[in-house]
Structures are given as C-alpha cells and as structure tokens.
Short mmCIF file of C-alpha atoms in Angstrom, two decimals:
data_model
loop_
_atom_site.label_atom_id
_atom_site.label_comp_id
_atom_site.label_asym_id
_atom_site.label_seq_id
_atom_site.Cartn_x
_atom_site.Cartn_y
_atom_site.Cartn_z
CA MET Q 6 7.02 64.16 160.46
CA GLU Q 7 6.44 64.34 157.19
CA GLU Q 8 5.48 60.55 156.67
CA GLU Q 9 2.01 61.63 158.76
CA LYS Q 10 1.91 64.78 156.53
CA TRP Q 11 1.90 62.47 153.14
CA ILE Q 12 -0.23 60.04 154.24
CA LYS Q 13 -3.49 62.53 154.96
CA ASP Q 14 -2.25 63.97 151.56
CA VAL Q 15 -3.05 60.85 149.93
CA LEU Q 16 -6.11 60.02 151.99
CA SER Q 17 -7.49 64.37 150.39
CA GLY Q 18 -7.24 63.09 147.32
CA ARG Q 19 -3.49 64.17 146.87
CA HIS Q 20 -2.23 60.83 145.05
CA GLU Q 21 1.36 62.65 143.88
CA SER Q 22 2.61 61.99 147.63
CA TYR Q 23 2.25 57.84 147.51
CA THR Q 24 5.59 58.49 145.13
CA TYR Q 25 7.23 60.02 148.93
CA LEU Q 26 6.37 56.68 150.73
CA VAL Q 27 7.27 54.43 148.47
CA LYS Q 28 10.35 56.18 147.38
CA GLU Q 29 10.95 56.02 150.99
CA TYR Q 30 10.05 52.65 152.21
CA GLN Q 31 10.76 50.67 148.68
CA SER Q 32 14.58 49.32 149.42
CA LYS Q 33 12.98 47.73 152.79
CA VAL Q 34 9.91 46.74 151.05
CA TYR Q 35 12.39 44.38 148.85
CA HIS Q 36 14.78 43.41 150.02
CA VAL Q 37 11.46 42.11 153.18
CA CYS Q 38 10.30 40.25 149.34
CA LEU Q 39 14.09 38.63 148.56
CA LYS Q 40 14.11 37.54 152.05
CA ILE Q 41 11.24 35.02 151.54
CA THR Q 42 11.14 34.19 147.90
CA ARG Q 43 14.58 33.78 147.47
CA GLU Q 44 13.79 35.48 143.58
CA GLU Q 45 14.52 38.65 142.82
CA GLU Q 46 12.02 39.19 140.39
CA SER Q 47 9.56 38.19 142.10
CA ALA Q 48 10.94 40.44 144.79
CA LYS Q 49 10.13 43.53 142.13
CA GLU Q 50 7.11 42.07 141.45
CA LEU Q 51 5.67 41.41 145.28
CA ALA Q 52 7.34 45.11 146.76
CA HIS Q 53 5.14 46.26 143.61
CA VAL Q 54 2.10 44.32 144.40
CA SER Q 55 2.61 45.37 148.35
CA PHE Q 56 2.98 49.37 147.67
CA THR Q 57 -0.55 49.06 145.25
CA LYS Q 58 -2.45 47.07 147.84
CA ALA Q 59 -1.29 49.26 150.96
CA PHE Q 60 -2.27 52.42 149.04
CA TYR Q 61 -6.12 51.25 148.28
CA ALA Q 62 -5.94 50.04 151.95
CA LEU Q 63 -5.04 53.31 153.39
CA SER Q 64 -8.08 54.24 154.90
CA SER Q 65 -8.53 51.66 156.70
CA TYR Q 66 -4.79 52.46 158.17
CA ARG Q 67 -4.86 53.45 161.73
CA GLU Q 68 -1.84 55.00 163.83
CA GLU Q 69 -1.37 52.24 166.84
CA ALA Q 70 1.50 51.07 164.47
CA ALA Q 71 3.75 53.03 162.66
CA PHE Q 72 3.58 53.05 159.00
CA GLY Q 73 6.30 50.96 157.78
CA THR Q 74 5.45 48.39 160.81
CA TRP Q 75 1.83 48.10 158.88
CA LEU Q 76 3.30 48.10 155.11
CA TYR Q 77 5.85 45.37 156.17
CA ARG Q 78 3.18 42.92 157.48
CA ILE Q 79 1.37 43.33 153.68
CA ALA Q 80 4.25 43.08 152.50
CA VAL Q 81 4.68 39.90 154.85
CA ARG Q 82 1.84 38.23 154.01
CA THR Q 83 1.88 38.81 150.34
CA CYS Q 84 4.95 37.29 149.94
CA LEU Q 85 4.01 34.48 152.03
CA ASP Q 86 0.74 34.13 149.77
CA TRP Q 87 3.01 33.77 147.12
CA ARG Q 88 4.95 31.11 148.89
CA LYS Q 89 2.36 29.22 149.45
CA ALA Q 90 0.62 29.40 146.52
CA ASN Q 91 4.01 27.75 145.05
CA GLN Q 92 5.55 25.51 147.07
CA ARG Q 93 1.56 24.12 146.39
CA GLU Q 94 2.26 24.11 142.53
CA TRP Q 95 5.82 22.41 142.90
CA ARG Q 96 4.34 19.99 145.30
CA HIS Q 97 2.02 19.40 142.96
CA ARG Q 98 4.24 19.26 139.52
CA GLU Q 99 6.41 16.68 141.40
CA VAL Q 100 3.41 14.15 142.30
CA ALA Q 101 2.07 14.35 139.21
CA ALA Q 102 5.71 13.89 137.21
CA GLY Q 103 5.96 10.60 140.09
CA PRO Q 104 9.62 8.86 141.98
CA ALA Q 105 11.72 9.83 138.93
CA SER Q 106 11.44 13.22 139.09
CA ASN Q 107 13.48 13.59 141.87
CA GLN Q 108 16.18 11.97 140.20
CA ALA Q 109 18.93 13.73 137.44
CA THR Q 110 17.90 13.33 134.12
CA VAL Q 111 19.32 13.90 130.57
CA GLU Q 112 17.21 15.80 128.62
CA THR Q 113 17.23 13.67 125.22
CA PRO Q 114 14.64 15.20 121.87
CA GLU Q 115 12.68 12.09 123.16
CA LYS Q 116 12.58 13.17 127.47
CA LEU Q 117 11.40 16.60 125.22
CA LEU Q 118 8.91 15.18 122.71
CA LEU Q 119 7.27 12.86 125.55
CA ASP Q 120 7.24 16.08 128.23
CA GLN Q 121 5.62 18.01 125.53
CA GLU Q 122 2.56 15.25 124.56
CA MET Q 123 1.97 14.86 128.61
CA LYS Q 124 1.98 18.55 128.82
CA SER Q 125 -0.31 18.75 126.14
CA GLU Q 126 -2.33 16.14 127.32
CA LEU Q 127 -2.84 17.63 130.65
CA MET Q 128 -3.84 20.61 128.90
CA GLN Q 129 -6.77 18.85 126.75
CA LEU Q 130 -7.71 17.38 129.70
CA VAL Q 131 -8.53 21.26 131.67
CA LYS Q 132 -9.86 22.42 128.49
CA GLU Q 133 -12.91 19.79 129.34
CA LEU Q 134 -13.50 20.25 132.36
CA LYS Q 135 -16.67 22.55 132.60
CA GLU Q 136 -17.02 25.83 134.66
CA PRO Q 137 -16.25 26.43 137.32
CA TYR Q 138 -14.01 23.90 137.16
CA LYS Q 139 -11.35 24.36 134.71
CA SER Q 140 -11.39 28.19 135.84
CA VAL Q 141 -10.43 27.16 139.78
CA VAL Q 142 -7.36 24.75 137.43
CA TYR Q 143 -5.79 26.83 135.63
CA LEU Q 144 -5.89 29.89 138.57
CA TYR Q 145 -4.42 27.67 141.15
CA PHE Q 146 -2.21 25.79 139.13
CA PHE Q 147 -0.93 28.17 136.12
CA ARG Q 148 -1.60 31.33 137.91
CA GLY Q 149 -0.68 30.42 140.98
CA LEU Q 150 -2.83 31.97 143.50
CA SER Q 151 -4.20 30.95 146.07
CA TYR Q 152 -7.97 29.84 147.58
CA ARG Q 153 -8.68 33.66 149.30
CA GLU Q 154 -7.32 35.23 146.00
CA ILE Q 155 -9.58 32.76 143.90
CA ALA Q 156 -12.49 33.49 146.06
CA GLU Q 157 -11.93 37.17 146.02
CA GLN Q 158 -12.16 36.95 142.19
CA THR Q 159 -14.73 34.92 141.59
CA GLY Q 160 -16.82 36.20 144.38
CA ALA Q 161 -17.01 32.11 145.63
CA ALA Q 162 -16.60 31.19 149.44
CA GLU Q 163 -12.89 30.04 150.34
CA LYS Q 164 -14.46 26.96 151.07
CA THR Q 165 -16.39 26.61 147.22
CA ILE Q 166 -12.71 27.30 146.06
CA GLU Q 167 -11.60 24.40 147.85
CA SER Q 168 -14.25 21.66 147.14
CA GLN Q 169 -14.05 22.84 143.54
CA LEU Q 170 -10.36 22.74 142.76
CA TYR Q 171 -10.51 19.18 144.88
CA ARG Q 172 -13.40 17.54 142.58
CA ALA Q 173 -11.96 18.65 139.57
CA LYS Q 174 -9.08 17.39 140.33
CA LYS Q 175 -10.87 14.03 140.57
CA ILE Q 176 -12.11 14.23 137.04
CA LEU Q 177 -8.38 15.04 136.22
CA ARG Q 178 -7.84 11.65 137.18
CA LYS Q 179 -10.35 9.66 135.90
CA ASN Q 180 -10.32 10.92 133.18
CA LYS Q 181 -6.61 10.56 133.36
CA GLU Q 182 -7.57 6.89 133.81
CA ARG Q 183 -9.99 7.05 131.31
CA LEU Q 184 -7.57 7.26 128.16
CA ARG Q 185 -4.83 4.93 128.84
#
C-alpha cells in the first residue's frame, strides 16, 4: 500500500512524503476533531496539532494497527485534552462569576465597566503571585493547558503542577479577601 511507502519515506528523512499522509487523512481527522470540539476553528487548529504530534511520533508508530487508527487516537486524545482544559476554564469562570452569571443579563455600560474592573483586579492579583504560581495560573486559566501540558512545558511533575495550582488559587482567594 502507498501509505506504508510514505511512512517509510518520512522515517528515512524524506519529510515531503508526509504531505501525502496529511492529504489522505486531513478531512477525516478534521471531522473527528469537529465532532469532539463542536467548533470549526478549534477543530482546524486541533487537526493541525494532531498531524504535528503524529509527525514527531511517527517513529513510535507500530504497524500492528492501521496508520489511520493510530492517527485518529492521537487526534481524539488531543481534542479530549483540549475539551478537558476548556471545561475546567469555563467551570472556573462560572464559579468566579457566581450564581448571577447563570441568568440572562443586559450589558449596560455600568456592567461592562464593572466587568473590566474585575478583570483588571484579577490580573493585578495574578501579577502579584510569585513564581512558579504565576506561570502555572497563566498557563492553566489563560492559555487553557492541561496539567500534563504544563508539566511538559515546565519540566515539573503533573502532581507538582496540580499542587502549585491549588496553592495559587488559595493565595488568590486570600489576596482577594485582603483587598475587600
């Protein structure tokens, strides 16, 4: 099959052969991502990320499973990590906003100003955090990375990231109360 030849070509250094694999699976991977994310732009981005991950992991591909199956697993895991990170972020926003956020509200100039002040206050609180807490909070809440992704970027253990985020939230709550 041509697919096997393209894989061997890529592994032997002819990286341009990877474009054939991308063309072969691009639509299918995109649709898998779209089904999970339900957002076109996110699906496009995550499909791209999935192909990039697959490219760098191609040497670990074992022909026990079809290439497509292996690639879909990468795409599904990538999208599930994304969804998990985004769900945590949205849950955090809902908790931070309180029960009133669940009701439909009219965006008045006063409310917009208040929201801006709250964002400004939150950013100030985050800026006051010491490292590594500041970085962990930024990566988790503002970039939407999972514990695993933060651990990979920082070189720390996943449990360490979890602990640092827990402590950072505790410090933020304490500092917020101090301001009131």
